[in-house]
PDB file of C-alpha atoms in Angstrom:
ATOM      1  CA  MET A   1      81.384 -61.352  32.056  1.00 41.00           C
ATOM      2  CA  SER A   2      81.319 -58.413  29.974  1.00 41.00           C
ATOM      3  CA  THR A   3      78.495 -55.815  29.825  1.00 45.00           C
ATOM      4  CA  GLN A   4      78.230 -55.698  26.363  1.00 45.00           C
ATOM      5  CA  VAL A   5      77.032 -59.717  26.096  1.00 44.00           C
ATOM      6  CA  THR A   6      73.739 -58.504  25.782  1.00 48.00           C
ATOM      7  CA  THR A   7      74.484 -57.667  22.294  1.00 49.00           C
ATOM      8  CA  ALA A   8      74.545 -61.445  21.729  1.00 47.00           C
ATOM      9  CA  PHE A   9      71.154 -62.287  23.113  1.00 45.00           C
ATOM     10  CA  VAL A  10      68.686 -63.501  21.182  1.00 47.00           C
ATOM     11  CA  GLN A  11      65.593 -62.670  20.041  1.00 47.00           C
ATOM     12  CA  GLN A  12      62.877 -65.157  19.899  1.00 48.00           C
ATOM     13  CA  TYR A  13      60.180 -64.731  17.801  1.00 46.00           C
ATOM     14  CA  SER A  14      56.939 -66.776  17.468  1.00 48.00           C
ATOM     15  CA  ALA A  15      56.217 -68.629  13.748  1.00 49.00           C
ATOM     16  CA  ASN A  16      52.782 -68.336  14.104  1.00 52.00           C
ATOM     17  CA  VAL A  17      50.116 -65.404  14.189  1.00 56.00           C
ATOM     18  CA  GLN A  18      47.349 -66.622  16.767  1.00 61.00           C
ATOM     19  CA  MET A  19      43.758 -65.982  15.920  1.00 61.00           C
ATOM     20  CA  LEU A  20      42.446 -64.167  19.069  1.00 69.00           C
ATOM     21  CA  SER A  21      38.883 -65.323  19.903  1.00 70.00           C
ATOM     22  CA  GLN A  22      36.106 -64.442  17.307  1.00 77.00           C
ATOM     23  CA  GLN A  23      32.931 -66.178  16.014  1.00 82.00           C
ATOM     24  CA  MET A  24      34.823 -67.802  12.754  1.00 81.00           C
ATOM     25  CA  GLY A  25      32.225 -67.729  10.004  1.00 81.00           C
ATOM     26  CA  SER A  26      28.079 -68.150   9.922  1.00 90.00           C
ATOM     27  CA  ARG A  27      26.140 -70.574  12.286  1.00 92.00           C
ATOM     28  CA  LEU A  28      23.076 -69.220  10.517  1.00 94.00           C
ATOM     29  CA  ARG A  29      23.683 -69.951   7.284  1.00 93.00           C
ATOM     30  CA  ASP A  30      22.798 -73.789   7.389  1.00 92.00           C
ATOM     31  CA  ALA A  31      19.810 -73.300   9.525  1.00 94.00           C
ATOM     32  CA  VAL A  32      18.004 -70.876   6.481  1.00 94.00           C
ATOM     33  CA  ARG A  33      16.927 -71.126   3.331  1.00 93.00           C
ATOM     34  CA  VAL A  34      19.397 -70.107   0.463  1.00 93.00           C
ATOM     35  CA  GLU A  35      18.811 -68.628  -2.628  1.00 91.00           C
ATOM     36  CA  ASN A  36      20.963 -67.518  -5.600  1.00 90.00           C
ATOM     37  CA  VAL A  37      19.580 -63.771  -6.462  1.00 87.00           C
ATOM     38  CA  VAL A  38      20.487 -62.111  -9.397  1.00 85.00           C
ATOM     39  CA  GLY A  39      20.087 -58.219  -9.472  1.00 82.00           C
ATOM     40  CA  LYS A  40      19.657 -55.569  -6.730  1.00 85.00           C
ATOM     41  CA  ASN A  41      16.456 -56.865  -5.638  1.00 86.00           C
ATOM     42  CA  ALA A  42      15.201 -60.021  -5.396  1.00 83.00           C
ATOM     43  CA  PHE A  43      11.147 -61.269  -4.948  1.00 83.00           C
ATOM     44  CA  PHE A  44       9.970 -64.184  -3.683  1.00 80.00           C
ATOM     45  CA  ASP A  45       6.296 -65.432  -4.369  1.00 77.00           C
ATOM     46  CA  GLN A  46       4.478 -67.255  -1.806  1.00 71.00           C
ATOM     47  CA  VAL A  47       1.314 -68.994  -1.955  1.00 76.00           C
ATOM     48  CA  GLY A  48      -1.364 -68.392   1.129  1.00 70.00           C
ATOM     49  CA  VAL A  49      -4.145 -71.206   2.418  1.00 74.00           C
ATOM     50  CA  ALA A  50      -6.733 -72.163   0.254  1.00 75.00           C
ATOM     51  CA  THR A  51     -10.101 -73.309   1.471  1.00 76.00           C
ATOM     52  CA  ALA A  52     -12.141 -76.376  -0.233  1.00 81.00           C
ATOM     53  CA  GLN A  53     -15.748 -76.081  -1.417  1.00 81.00           C
ATOM     54  CA  LEU A  54     -18.180 -78.591  -0.092  1.00 83.00           C
ATOM     55  CA  ARG A  55     -20.475 -79.930  -2.889  1.00 81.00           C
ATOM     56  CA  THR A  56     -23.897 -79.988  -1.898  1.00 82.00           C
ATOM     57  CA  THR A  57     -25.411 -81.028  -5.105  1.00 84.00           C
ATOM     58  CA  ARG A  58     -25.499 -83.374  -7.949  1.00 83.00           C
ATOM     59  CA  HIS A  59     -24.088 -81.437 -10.930  1.00 80.00           C
ATOM     60  CA  ALA A  60     -23.338 -78.471  -9.509  1.00 80.00           C
ATOM     61  CA  ASP A  61     -21.175 -75.766 -11.133  1.00 79.00           C
ATOM     62  CA  THR A  62     -17.489 -76.121 -10.603  1.00 81.00           C
ATOM     63  CA  PRO A  63     -16.378 -73.373  -7.748  1.00 80.00           C
ATOM     64  CA  GLN A  64     -13.850 -70.839  -8.876  1.00 81.00           C
ATOM     65  CA  ILE A  65     -11.443 -70.647  -5.986  1.00 77.00           C
ATOM     66  CA  ASP A  66      -9.295 -67.400  -5.652  1.00 75.00           C
ATOM     67  CA  THR A  67      -5.925 -68.922  -4.630  1.00 74.00           C
ATOM     68  CA  PRO A  68      -4.573 -66.040  -2.685  1.00 71.00           C
ATOM     69  CA  HIS A  69      -0.798 -64.864  -3.115  1.00 68.00           C
ATOM     70  CA  ALA A  70       1.907 -63.106  -1.270  1.00 77.00           C
ATOM     71  CA  ARG A  71       5.196 -61.744  -2.534  1.00 82.00           C
ATOM     72  CA  ARG A  72       8.537 -61.133  -0.302  1.00 87.00           C
ATOM     73  CA  ARG A  73      11.457 -58.926  -1.487  1.00 89.00           C
ATOM     74  CA  VAL A  74      14.875 -59.096  -0.697  1.00 90.00           C
ATOM     75  CA  SER A  75      17.752 -56.405  -1.311  1.00 90.00           C
ATOM     76  CA  LEU A  76      20.708 -56.967  -1.622  1.00 92.00           C
ATOM     77  CA  ALA A  77      23.511 -55.428  -0.155  1.00 92.00           C
ATOM     78  CA  ASP A  78      27.825 -55.195  -0.689  1.00 93.00           C
ATOM     79  CA  TYR A  79      30.435 -56.479   1.823  1.00 92.00           C
ATOM     80  CA  GLU A  80      34.242 -55.885   1.515  1.00 93.00           C
ATOM     81  CA  TYR A  81      37.377 -56.578   3.750  1.00 88.00           C
ATOM     82  CA  ALA A  82      40.743 -55.301   2.733  1.00 87.00           C
ATOM     83  CA  ASP A  83      44.095 -54.926   4.227  1.00 85.00           C
ATOM     84  CA  LEU A  84      47.817 -54.405   2.523  1.00 83.00           C
ATOM     85  CA  ILE A  85      50.631 -56.349   3.909  1.00 79.00           C
ATOM     86  CA  ASP A  86      54.064 -54.787   2.777  1.00 75.00           C
ATOM     87  CA  ASP A  87      57.055 -57.050   1.727  1.00 66.00           C
ATOM     88  CA  GLN A  88      58.948 -54.632   4.496  1.00 63.00           C
ATOM     89  CA  ASP A  89      56.255 -55.742   7.283  1.00 59.00           C
ATOM     90  CA  LYS A  90      56.842 -59.636   6.141  1.00 56.00           C
ATOM     91  CA  VAL A  91      60.626 -59.217   6.879  1.00 48.00           C
ATOM     92  CA  ARG A  92      60.474 -56.828  10.239  1.00 52.00           C
ATOM     93  CA  MET A  93      57.757 -60.162  11.210  1.00 52.00           C
ATOM     94  CA  LEU A  94      59.767 -63.055  10.252  1.00 48.00           C
ATOM     95  CA  ILE A  95      56.498 -64.302   9.058  1.00 50.00           C
ATOM     96  CA  ASP A  96      54.186 -63.911   6.287  1.00 57.00           C
ATOM     97  CA  PRO A  97      50.799 -63.229   7.728  1.00 61.00           C
ATOM     98  CA  THR A  98      49.065 -63.432   4.482  1.00 69.00           C
ATOM     99  CA  SER A  99      47.344 -66.781   5.032  1.00 78.00           C
ATOM    100  CA  ALA A 100      45.943 -65.066   8.737  1.00 79.00           C
ATOM    101  CA  TYR A 101      44.415 -62.337   7.404  1.00 80.00           C
ATOM    102  CA  ALA A 102      42.628 -64.463   5.188  1.00 84.00           C
ATOM    103  CA  MET A 103      41.428 -66.417   7.899  1.00 85.00           C
ATOM    104  CA  ALA A 104      40.039 -63.110   9.851  1.00 86.00           C
ATOM    105  CA  ALA A 105      38.171 -61.934   6.601  1.00 86.00           C
ATOM    106  CA  ALA A 106      36.435 -65.132   6.108  1.00 88.00           C
ATOM    107  CA  ALA A 107      35.561 -64.904   9.560  1.00 89.00           C
ATOM    108  CA  ALA A 108      34.314 -61.169   9.483  1.00 90.00           C
ATOM    109  CA  MET A 109      32.385 -62.095   6.810  1.00 91.00           C
ATOM    110  CA  GLY A 110      30.774 -65.143   8.136  1.00 92.00           C
ATOM    111  CA  ARG A 111      29.577 -62.646  10.882  1.00 93.00           C
ATOM    112  CA  ALA A 112      28.107 -60.052   8.956  1.00 94.00           C
ATOM    113  CA  MET A 113      26.085 -62.583   7.283  1.00 94.00           C
ATOM    114  CA  ASP A 114      24.581 -63.830  10.358  1.00 95.00           C
ATOM    115  CA  ASP A 115      23.705 -59.655  11.269  1.00 96.00           C
ATOM    116  CA  VAL A 116      21.626 -59.863   8.019  1.00 96.00           C
ATOM    117  CA  VAL A 117      19.930 -63.216   8.954  1.00 96.00           C
ATOM    118  CA  ILE A 118      19.122 -61.819  12.758  1.00 97.00           C
ATOM    119  CA  THR A 119      18.127 -58.843  11.526  1.00 96.00           C
ATOM    120  CA  ALA A 120      15.712 -59.656   8.593  1.00 96.00           C
ATOM    121  CA  ALA A 121      14.273 -61.897  11.395  1.00 96.00           C
ATOM    122  CA  LEU A 122      12.988 -59.763  13.839  1.00 96.00           C
ATOM    123  CA  GLY A 123      13.273 -56.746  11.560  1.00 95.00           C
ATOM    124  CA  THR A 124      10.328 -55.315   9.068  1.00 94.00           C
ATOM    125  CA  SER A 125      10.048 -57.591   5.921  1.00 93.00           C
ATOM    126  CA  PHE A 126       8.828 -56.066   2.630  1.00 92.00           C
ATOM    127  CA  THR A 127       5.863 -57.183   0.806  1.00 89.00           C
ATOM    128  CA  GLY A 128       3.559 -56.933  -2.179  1.00 86.00           C
ATOM    129  CA  GLU A 129       3.806 -56.760  -5.499  1.00 83.00           C
ATOM    130  CA  THR A 130       6.654 -54.024  -5.552  1.00 84.00           C
ATOM    131  CA  GLY A 131       8.112 -54.665  -1.720  1.00 84.00           C
ATOM    132  CA  SER A 132       6.851 -51.341  -0.648  1.00 86.00           C
ATOM    133  CA  THR A 133       4.586 -52.409   2.021  1.00 90.00           C
ATOM    134  CA  SER A 134       5.991 -52.890   5.596  1.00 93.00           C
ATOM    135  CA  THR A 135       5.303 -56.130   7.766  1.00 93.00           C
ATOM    136  CA  ALA A 136       6.712 -56.001  11.254  1.00 95.00           C
ATOM    137  CA  LEU A 137       6.504 -59.350  13.635  1.00 96.00           C
ATOM    138  CA  PRO A 138       3.138 -59.385  14.908  1.00 95.00           C
ATOM    139  CA  ALA A 139       2.946 -59.272  18.879  1.00 95.00           C
ATOM    140  CA  GLY A 140       1.347 -62.841  18.832  1.00 95.00           C
ATOM    141  CA  GLN A 141       4.753 -63.786  17.270  1.00 97.00           C
ATOM    142  CA  GLN A 142       6.658 -62.348  20.381  1.00 97.00           C
ATOM    143  CA  ILE A 143       6.923 -63.658  23.959  1.00 96.00           C
ATOM    144  CA  ALA A 144       8.160 -61.391  26.625  1.00 96.00           C
ATOM    145  CA  ALA A 145      10.920 -61.685  28.648  1.00 95.00           C
ATOM    146  CA  GLY A 146       8.539 -61.562  32.273  1.00 93.00           C
ATOM    147  CA  GLY A 147      11.826 -60.986  34.117  1.00 93.00           C
ATOM    148  CA  ALA A 148      13.003 -64.131  33.110  1.00 94.00           C
ATOM    149  CA  ASP A 149      15.888 -65.767  31.319  1.00 95.00           C
ATOM    150  CA  MET A 150      15.272 -68.642  28.722  1.00 94.00           C
ATOM    151  CA  THR A 151      12.869 -71.262  30.833  1.00 92.00           C
ATOM    152  CA  VAL A 152      11.492 -74.540  29.565  1.00 91.00           C
ATOM    153  CA  ALA A 153       7.921 -72.619  29.260  1.00 93.00           C
ATOM    154  CA  LYS A 154       9.173 -70.101  27.042  1.00 96.00           C
ATOM    155  CA  LEU A 155       9.946 -72.956  24.736  1.00 94.00           C
ATOM    156  CA  CYS A 156       6.733 -74.857  25.157  1.00 95.00           C
ATOM    157  CA  GLU A 157       5.080 -71.087  23.923  1.00 96.00           C
ATOM    158  CA  ALA A 158       7.306 -71.167  21.205  1.00 97.00           C
ATOM    159  CA  LYS A 159       6.390 -74.072  20.107  1.00 96.00           C
ATOM    160  CA  LYS A 160       2.813 -73.920  20.587  1.00 97.00           C
ATOM    161  CA  ILE A 161       3.059 -70.589  18.483  1.00 97.00           C
ATOM    162  CA  LEU A 162       4.563 -72.434  15.743  1.00 97.00           C
ATOM    163  CA  ASP A 163       2.094 -75.596  15.734  1.00 96.00           C
ATOM    164  CA  LEU A 164      -0.914 -73.069  16.185  1.00 96.00           C
ATOM    165  CA  SER A 165      -0.174 -71.794  13.007  1.00 93.00           C
ATOM    166  CA  ASP A 166       0.100 -75.615  11.555  1.00 93.00           C
ATOM    167  CA  VAL A 167       4.042 -75.074  10.970  1.00 94.00           C
ATOM    168  CA  ASP A 168       4.845 -78.685   9.006  1.00 93.00           C
ATOM    169  CA  PRO A 169       6.779 -80.215  11.674  1.00 92.00           C
ATOM    170  CA  SER A 170       9.035 -82.158   9.128  1.00 94.00           C
ATOM    171  CA  ILE A 171      10.782 -78.583   8.546  1.00 95.00           C
ATOM    172  CA  PRO A 172      13.806 -78.289  10.711  1.00 95.00           C
ATOM    173  CA  ARG A 173      13.477 -75.960  13.601  1.00 96.00           C
ATOM    174  CA  TYR A 174      16.292 -74.088  15.032  1.00 96.00           C
ATOM    175  CA  ILE A 175      16.424 -71.079  17.875  1.00 96.00           C
ATOM    176  CA  ALA A 176      19.401 -69.005  18.522  1.00 96.00           C
ATOM    177  CA  VAL A 177      20.593 -68.418  21.798  1.00 94.00           C
ATOM    178  CA  GLY A 178      23.436 -66.363  23.859  1.00 94.00           C
ATOM    179  CA  PRO A 179      25.407 -67.939  26.491  1.00 91.00           C
ATOM    180  CA  ASN A 180      23.192 -66.743  29.425  1.00 93.00           C
ATOM    181  CA  GLN A 181      20.354 -68.599  27.948  1.00 92.00           C
ATOM    182  CA  ILE A 182      22.055 -71.642  27.526  1.00 89.00           C
ATOM    183  CA  GLU A 183      23.473 -71.251  30.838  1.00 88.00           C
ATOM    184  CA  ALA A 184      19.721 -70.676  32.381  1.00 90.00           C
ATOM    185  CA  LEU A 185      18.671 -74.132  30.595  1.00 88.00           C
ATOM    186  CA  LEU A 186      21.665 -76.213  31.903  1.00 82.00           C
ATOM    187  CA  GLY A 187      20.234 -75.232  35.522  1.00 83.00           C
ATOM    188  CA  ASP A 188      16.500 -76.602  34.758  1.00 82.00           C
ATOM    189  CA  THR A 189      16.290 -80.608  35.353  1.00 75.00           C
ATOM    190  CA  ASN A 190      13.951 -80.490  32.749  1.00 80.00           C
ATOM    191  CA  VAL A 191      16.344 -79.915  30.277  1.00 75.00           C
ATOM    192  CA  THR A 192      18.896 -81.855  31.390  1.00 74.00           C
ATOM    193  CA  SER A 193      17.061 -84.873  33.295  1.00 76.00           C
ATOM    194  CA  SER A 194      17.181 -87.753  30.658  1.00 69.00           C
ATOM    195  CA  ASP A 195      13.593 -88.264  31.285  1.00 63.00           C
ATOM    196  CA  PHE A 196      13.037 -85.393  29.242  1.00 66.00           C
ATOM    197  CA  ASN A 197      16.106 -85.212  26.943  1.00 64.00           C
ATOM    198  CA  THR A 198      18.047 -87.711  25.061  1.00 56.00           C
ATOM    199  CA  VAL A 199      21.262 -85.235  25.164  1.00 52.00           C
ATOM    200  CA  LYS A 200      22.784 -85.284  28.219  1.00 57.00           C
ATOM    201  CA  ALA A 201      23.238 -81.922  28.047  1.00 60.00           C
ATOM    202  CA  LEU A 202      25.326 -80.974  31.382  1.00 50.00           C
ATOM    203  CA  VAL A 203      27.900 -84.142  30.250  1.00 51.00           C
ATOM    204  CA  GLN A 204      28.626 -82.099  26.897  1.00 64.00           C
ATOM    205  CA  GLY A 205      28.490 -78.980  28.632  1.00 62.00           C
ATOM    206  CA  GLU A 206      25.995 -78.264  25.701  1.00 64.00           C
ATOM    207  CA  VAL A 207      22.117 -78.190  24.923  1.00 62.00           C
ATOM    208  CA  ASN A 208      22.017 -79.165  21.528  1.00 79.00           C
ATOM    209  CA  GLN A 209      18.344 -80.230  20.830  1.00 82.00           C
ATOM    210  CA  PHE A 210      15.551 -79.772  22.801  1.00 85.00           C
ATOM    211  CA  MET A 211      11.470 -79.754  22.531  1.00 87.00           C
ATOM    212  CA  GLY A 212      12.285 -80.282  18.321  1.00 90.00           C
ATOM    213  CA  PHE A 213      14.891 -77.178  18.459  1.00 93.00           C
ATOM    214  CA  ASN A 214      17.970 -77.240  17.147  1.00 91.00           C
ATOM    215  CA  PHE A 215      20.272 -74.836  19.652  1.00 92.00           C
ATOM    216  CA  ILE A 216      22.621 -72.718  18.040  1.00 92.00           C
ATOM    217  CA  MET A 217      24.550 -70.213  20.163  1.00 91.00           C
ATOM    218  CA  THR A 218      25.711 -66.834  18.976  1.00 94.00           C
ATOM    219  CA  ASN A 219      26.745 -63.569  20.939  1.00 95.00           C
ATOM    220  CA  ARG A 220      25.123 -61.585  17.771  1.00 95.00           C
ATOM    221  CA  LEU A 221      21.873 -61.545  19.229  1.00 96.00           C
ATOM    222  CA  SER A 222      20.858 -57.950  20.089  1.00 94.00           C
ATOM    223  CA  VAL A 223      20.266 -57.028  23.947  1.00 94.00           C
ATOM    224  CA  SER A 224      18.252 -53.828  25.017  1.00 93.00           C
ATOM    225  CA  GLY A 225      18.017 -52.583  28.553  1.00 92.00           C
ATOM    226  CA  GLY A 226      19.314 -56.236  29.699  1.00 93.00           C
ATOM    227  CA  THR A 227      17.207 -58.001  27.528  1.00 96.00           C
ATOM    228  CA  ARG A 228      18.636 -60.152  24.743  1.00 96.00           C
ATOM    229  CA  SER A 229      16.201 -60.897  21.870  1.00 97.00           C
ATOM    230  CA  CYS A 230      16.438 -64.705  21.104  1.00 97.00           C
ATOM    231  CA  PHE A 231      14.029 -66.285  18.433  1.00 97.00           C
ATOM    232  CA  ALA A 232      13.144 -69.889  16.997  1.00 97.00           C
ATOM    233  CA  TRP A 233      12.370 -70.372  13.349  1.00 97.00           C
ATOM    234  CA  ALA A 234      11.178 -72.498  10.514  1.00 96.00           C
ATOM    235  CA  GLU A 235      14.490 -73.332   8.142  1.00 96.00           C
ATOM    236  CA  ASP A 236      12.417 -71.959   5.275  1.00 93.00           C
ATOM    237  CA  GLY A 237      10.752 -69.376   7.402  1.00 94.00           C
ATOM    238  CA  ILE A 238      13.816 -67.022   6.937  1.00 96.00           C
ATOM    239  CA  ALA A 239      15.403 -66.289   3.228  1.00 94.00           C
ATOM    240  CA  LEU A 240      18.778 -65.514   2.555  1.00 95.00           C
ATOM    241  CA  GLY A 241      19.822 -64.260  -0.938  1.00 93.00           C
ATOM    242  CA  VAL A 242      22.944 -64.498  -2.535  1.00 94.00           C
ATOM    243  CA  GLY A 243      24.081 -62.382  -5.294  1.00 92.00           C
ATOM    244  CA  LYS A 244      27.551 -63.108  -4.981  1.00 90.00           C
ATOM    245  CA  ASP A 245      28.727 -65.611  -2.530  1.00 91.00           C
ATOM    246  CA  VAL A 246      32.075 -64.817  -0.503  1.00 89.00           C
ATOM    247  CA  ASN A 247      34.772 -63.866  -3.019  1.00 88.00           C
ATOM    248  CA  ALA A 248      38.807 -63.801  -2.245  1.00 87.00           C
ATOM    249  CA  ARG A 249      41.626 -62.473  -4.012  1.00 86.00           C
ATOM    250  CA  ILE A 250      45.114 -62.164  -2.944  1.00 84.00           C
ATOM    251  CA  ASP A 251      47.175 -60.326  -5.339  1.00 86.00           C
ATOM    252  CA  GLU A 252      49.852 -57.397  -5.540  1.00 86.00           C
ATOM    253  CA  ARG A 253      48.850 -53.714  -5.623  1.00 84.00           C
ATOM    254  CA  ALA A 254      51.330 -52.052  -8.007  1.00 85.00           C
ATOM    255  CA  ASP A 255      50.137 -48.530  -7.080  1.00 87.00           C
ATOM    256  CA  LYS A 256      50.734 -49.592  -3.110  1.00 85.00           C
ATOM    257  CA  GLY A 257      54.655 -50.594  -3.593  1.00 84.00           C
ATOM    258  CA  TYR A 258      53.527 -54.051  -4.698  1.00 83.00           C
ATOM    259  CA  ALA A 259      52.128 -54.620  -1.508  1.00 83.00           C
ATOM    260  CA  THR A 260      49.955 -58.093  -1.248  1.00 83.00           C
ATOM    261  CA  GLN A 261      46.270 -56.993  -0.720  1.00 85.00           C
ATOM    262  CA  VAL A 262      44.192 -59.852   1.006  1.00 85.00           C
ATOM    263  CA  TYR A 263      40.533 -58.573  -0.299  1.00 88.00           C
ATOM    264  CA  TYR A 264      37.141 -60.047   0.193  1.00 89.00           C
ATOM    265  CA  CYS A 265      33.480 -59.403  -0.932  1.00 92.00           C
ATOM    266  CA  MET A 266      30.186 -60.250  -0.979  1.00 92.00           C
ATOM    267  CA  SER A 267      26.644 -59.426  -1.799  1.00 94.00           C
ATOM    268  CA  ILE A 268      23.745 -60.756   0.457  1.00 94.00           C
ATOM    269  CA  GLY A 269      20.086 -59.973   1.623  1.00 94.00           C
ATOM    270  CA  ALA A 270      17.811 -61.466   3.746  1.00 95.00           C
ATOM    271  CA  THR A 271      14.369 -61.733   4.379  1.00 94.00           C
ATOM    272  CA  ARG A 272      11.766 -63.151   6.439  1.00 95.00           C
ATOM    273  CA  MET A 273       9.632 -65.088   4.282  1.00 93.00           C
ATOM    274  CA  GLU A 274       6.486 -65.461   7.101  1.00 93.00           C
ATOM    275  CA  GLU A 275       5.812 -64.133   9.936  1.00 95.00           C
ATOM    276  CA  ASN A 276       4.315 -67.485  11.319  1.00 95.00           C
ATOM    277  CA  LYS A 277       7.502 -69.275  11.138  1.00 96.00           C
ATOM    278  CA  VAL A 278       9.337 -66.997  13.194  1.00 97.00           C
ATOM    279  CA  VAL A 279       8.803 -66.486  16.928  1.00 98.00           C
ATOM    280  CA  GLN A 280      11.146 -63.581  19.076  1.00 98.00           C
ATOM    281  CA  ILE A 281      11.939 -64.651  22.144  1.00 97.00           C
ATOM    282  CA  ASP A 282      13.142 -62.143  24.847  1.00 97.00           C
ATOM    283  CA  CYS A 283      14.797 -63.227  27.847  1.00 97.00           C
ATOM    284  CA  ALA A 284      16.076 -60.725  30.518  1.00 95.00           C
ATOM    285  CA  GLU A 285      19.884 -61.905  31.379  1.00 90.00           C
TER     286      GLU A 285
END
């Protein structure tokens, strides 16, 4: 056989672009209060707890009770993604990767949205008339790692903290955890036993709901010194302000040799609306 026959070999190319493993979109957006925002900053007014006064005599004067008010500030930040695809790239690749780039951009926007929500849940909130007062999550709303990963005892403590604050039980409750916390709970018979949980966690390979919390698994939670900061919350305890929702444009760029540009952008911000509705749960991994 001729030694030059290799010139006739066919090089086969995949007709598709495979997305590498990554979080596709936001996992937390549907678990928080979403508000449309106009302007750079938005303020959410709140009404506090009022106490009824006992009437002790007939024809008594009408009591004047001052209803407490509070306010939270949300500041919007802009997020962008853009990439170019030259026509020559499409020729060399034998495929058009535009749709794959758009999927990657949308996924990146969703992850950024989750990062904003997580930061707001456990970080500093801004309160007061002008939003100039910094408010941290109190120590009473935090559960220490105690050298242990996620346990049923920690879930019980988180539930008790919310209940002691009279958080309305009709408001959906969520908990954000990492894969290690799911693994730790799946090893606890209190979670997997049908006597304690109607969800057959081991059969499905996941924990969906336990002790009134809907579980959301995410790798976006921060880890410091081997301790991951998970958190539980009532749905309206965290607000996501959306000034401009995720917007996509795929256009030709005349200034870039008529390359195709995939462009995504959004303007969002988030705040913890009420400290009593968020519980930080530190877990030693």
